[in-house]
Structures are given as C-alpha cells and as structure tokens.
Tab-separated table of C-alpha atoms in Angstrom:
chain	number	residue	atom	x	y	z
A	1	UNK	CA	10.889	-28.439	24.834
A	2	UNK	CA	13.208	-25.981	23.105
A	3	UNK	CA	14.874	-23.333	25.243
A	4	UNK	CA	17.173	-20.366	24.507
A	5	UNK	CA	20.670	-21.660	23.846
A	6	UNK	CA	19.565	-24.993	22.327
A	7	UNK	CA	21.352	-25.602	19.057
A	8	UNK	CA	21.510	-27.907	16.077
A	9	UNK	CA	24.615	-28.564	13.937
A	10	UNK	CA	24.761	-29.944	10.417
A	11	UNK	CA	27.852	-30.724	8.340
A	12	UNK	CA	27.571	-30.291	4.562
A	13	UNK	CA	29.418	-29.506	1.334
A	14	UNK	CA	28.570	-28.729	-2.273
A	15	UNK	CA	30.011	-30.125	-5.505
A	16	UNK	CA	30.591	-28.227	-8.734
A	17	UNK	CA	27.629	-30.152	-10.145
A	18	UNK	CA	25.469	-28.691	-7.325
A	19	UNK	CA	26.710	-25.196	-8.202
A	20	UNK	CA	26.038	-25.742	-11.912
A	21	UNK	CA	22.514	-26.955	-11.158
A	22	UNK	CA	21.885	-23.944	-8.909
A	23	UNK	CA	23.199	-21.638	-11.660
A	24	UNK	CA	20.824	-23.208	-14.173
A	25	UNK	CA	17.795	-23.119	-11.876
A	26	UNK	CA	18.412	-19.623	-10.461
A	27	UNK	CA	19.581	-18.092	-13.730
A	28	UNK	CA	22.739	-16.769	-12.026
A	29	UNK	CA	25.297	-18.012	-14.526
A	30	UNK	CA	28.016	-15.587	-13.427
A	31	UNK	CA	31.286	-17.115	-14.692
A	32	UNK	CA	32.789	-16.675	-11.217
A	33	UNK	CA	30.622	-19.627	-10.163
A	34	UNK	CA	30.825	-21.948	-13.171
A	35	UNK	CA	33.824	-21.161	-15.388
A	36	UNK	CA	37.151	-22.519	-14.055
A	37	UNK	CA	39.158	-19.942	-16.010
A	38	UNK	CA	37.116	-17.064	-14.578
A	39	UNK	CA	37.465	-18.517	-11.094
A	40	UNK	CA	41.219	-18.915	-11.451
A	41	UNK	CA	41.560	-15.331	-12.707
A	42	UNK	CA	39.461	-13.957	-9.842
A	43	UNK	CA	40.732	-12.575	-6.539
A	44	UNK	CA	39.744	-15.926	-4.984
A	45	UNK	CA	41.904	-17.990	-7.354
A	46	UNK	CA	39.038	-20.427	-7.961
A	47	UNK	CA	35.293	-20.546	-8.384
A	48	UNK	CA	33.073	-19.622	-5.465
A	49	UNK	CA	29.615	-20.994	-4.776
A	50	UNK	CA	26.566	-18.742	-4.952
A	51	UNK	CA	25.884	-16.977	-1.660
A	52	UNK	CA	22.268	-18.094	-1.613
A	53	UNK	CA	23.276	-21.672	-2.318
A	54	UNK	CA	25.547	-21.583	0.738
A	55	UNK	CA	22.757	-20.104	2.851
A	56	UNK	CA	20.192	-22.597	1.541
A	57	UNK	CA	21.459	-25.035	4.171
A	58	UNK	CA	19.150	-23.254	6.625
A	59	UNK	CA	16.074	-24.202	4.600
A	60	UNK	CA	17.279	-27.812	4.688
A	61	UNK	CA	17.719	-27.666	8.458
A	62	UNK	CA	14.349	-26.054	9.148
A	63	UNK	CA	12.542	-27.931	6.367
A	64	UNK	CA	13.754	-31.463	7.100
A	65	UNK	CA	16.155	-31.812	10.020
A	66	UNK	CA	15.227	-29.681	13.060
A	67	UNK	CA	11.645	-29.913	14.438
A	68	UNK	CA	10.636	-29.660	10.790
A	69	UNK	CA	7.014	-30.815	10.877
A	70	UNK	CA	4.946	-27.650	10.598
A	71	UNK	CA	7.688	-25.035	10.140
A	72	UNK	CA	6.708	-21.793	8.468
A	73	UNK	CA	9.611	-19.484	7.579
A	74	UNK	CA	8.755	-15.913	8.632
A	75	UNK	CA	12.047	-14.065	8.045
A	76	UNK	CA	15.706	-14.706	7.297
A	77	UNK	CA	18.500	-12.175	7.269
A	78	UNK	CA	21.920	-13.121	6.005
A	79	UNK	CA	25.344	-11.555	5.955
A	80	UNK	CA	28.073	-13.204	3.901
A	81	UNK	CA	31.448	-12.906	5.613
A	82	UNK	CA	33.730	-15.042	3.433
A	83	UNK	CA	33.395	-16.897	0.130
A	84	UNK	CA	32.510	-20.578	0.098
A	85	UNK	CA	33.996	-23.189	-2.224
A	86	UNK	CA	33.021	-26.548	-3.694
A	87	UNK	CA	34.299	-29.756	-2.130
A	88	UNK	CA	34.883	-28.009	1.199
A	89	UNK	CA	33.234	-29.199	4.389
A	90	UNK	CA	31.161	-26.655	6.286
A	91	UNK	CA	29.156	-26.760	9.489
A	92	UNK	CA	25.860	-24.922	9.837
A	93	UNK	CA	24.745	-24.017	13.343
A	94	UNK	CA	21.284	-22.812	14.326
A	95	UNK	CA	20.782	-21.686	17.902
A	96	UNK	CA	17.593	-20.687	19.714
A	97	UNK	CA	17.975	-16.984	20.474
A	98	UNK	CA	14.503	-15.988	21.648
A	99	UNK	CA	11.143	-17.714	22.078
A	100	UNK	CA	7.759	-16.068	21.497
A	101	UNK	CA	5.361	-18.675	22.976
A	102	UNK	CA	2.190	-16.628	22.440
A	103	UNK	CA	2.862	-16.655	18.675
A	104	UNK	CA	4.459	-20.136	18.412
A	105	UNK	CA	7.647	-18.542	17.065
A	106	UNK	CA	11.373	-18.853	17.638
A	107	UNK	CA	14.131	-16.473	16.602
A	108	UNK	CA	17.282	-18.418	15.677
A	109	UNK	CA	20.870	-17.320	15.256
A	110	UNK	CA	22.201	-18.865	12.041
A	111	UNK	CA	25.857	-19.393	11.187
A	112	UNK	CA	28.073	-21.353	8.799
A	113	UNK	CA	31.700	-22.212	9.536
A	114	UNK	CA	34.440	-23.724	7.405
A	115	UNK	CA	35.045	-27.053	9.176
A	116	UNK	CA	38.789	-26.955	8.497
A	117	UNK	CA	39.698	-23.339	9.265
A	118	UNK	CA	36.832	-22.671	11.724
A	119	UNK	CA	36.307	-19.326	9.967
A	120	UNK	CA	32.717	-18.109	9.848
A	121	UNK	CA	31.364	-17.656	6.328
A	122	UNK	CA	27.719	-16.719	7.007
A	123	UNK	CA	25.874	-15.088	9.885
A	124	UNK	CA	22.224	-14.170	10.293
A	125	UNK	CA	18.930	-14.794	12.019
A	126	UNK	CA	15.730	-16.612	11.118
A	127	UNK	CA	12.242	-16.375	12.596
A	128	UNK	CA	10.125	-19.488	12.297
A	129	UNK	CA	6.573	-20.281	13.335
A	130	UNK	CA	5.494	-23.795	14.175
A	131	UNK	CA	2.084	-24.423	15.751
A	132	UNK	CA	2.805	-28.176	16.025
A	133	UNK	CA	6.280	-28.115	17.576
A	134	UNK	CA	6.557	-24.707	19.289
A	135	UNK	CA	3.959	-25.201	22.000
A	136	UNK	CA	4.891	-24.263	25.566
C-alpha cells in the first residue's frame, strides 16, 4: 500500500528524432528545437527539447510504469527550471506527497534531474485518481 514518501524513479533520454516527431505532432516547429544553426546561435549553444516533451515522462510513468492500471490524471502543474537537451540522460522522480483515501487520489511531487550534473530541470505536482490501485 502506498504511503507518503514512497517514490518511483525512471531514467530516460530523448533523441533528435524524438524531438522532430514531437515538433511535427504538436505543431511547435520553433527552430530552437529542430534547426541546428538556430540552436547553435541561441543562448544555449545547441537545440533544446520542447518543455512539454521533457515533462511528458510523467504521463509515461503514471500511464505505464507506476501502479498504472486505472490511473486517471486529475491535475499536473509544471515549472521548468533549466533547458533539457537530446542525448542526455535524465532521471524522473515521482514521490507520494499526500493521500486522499476517501477520493482514491494521491498528490505526487514530480521532478526531473540531469543524471550527470544532478541539476533539477523540472518541478511540479500531479494529482491522480485510481479506484483500482488507491484503495486503503
């Protein structure tokens, strides 16, 4: 049974092909994401991945990896702290912050860290309902 403080960690990275696909599907074709010359000329010195692509790791965690059967996403708030780059390893961490047993809901802290520098790139919270898994 999940308790406050329980956490799940997932290591991931994105390729430029992933970014290009996301740009095509989302319609966000900002050159900062897909044009090497624009990336090189930017303040980052290279292309950055889309913020929502970086944060999409949480939907993977809650949709497939962490007590996934029956999850319903209620809310997600996100704050981007640092840019993320292709071919860089990151670690996503979701941690049980608060449990609402009468509503079968859990509030999670959500974070992403650069695996090499340990710098946090994303912070936020997510509220999920699960009437199959969140039963106390």
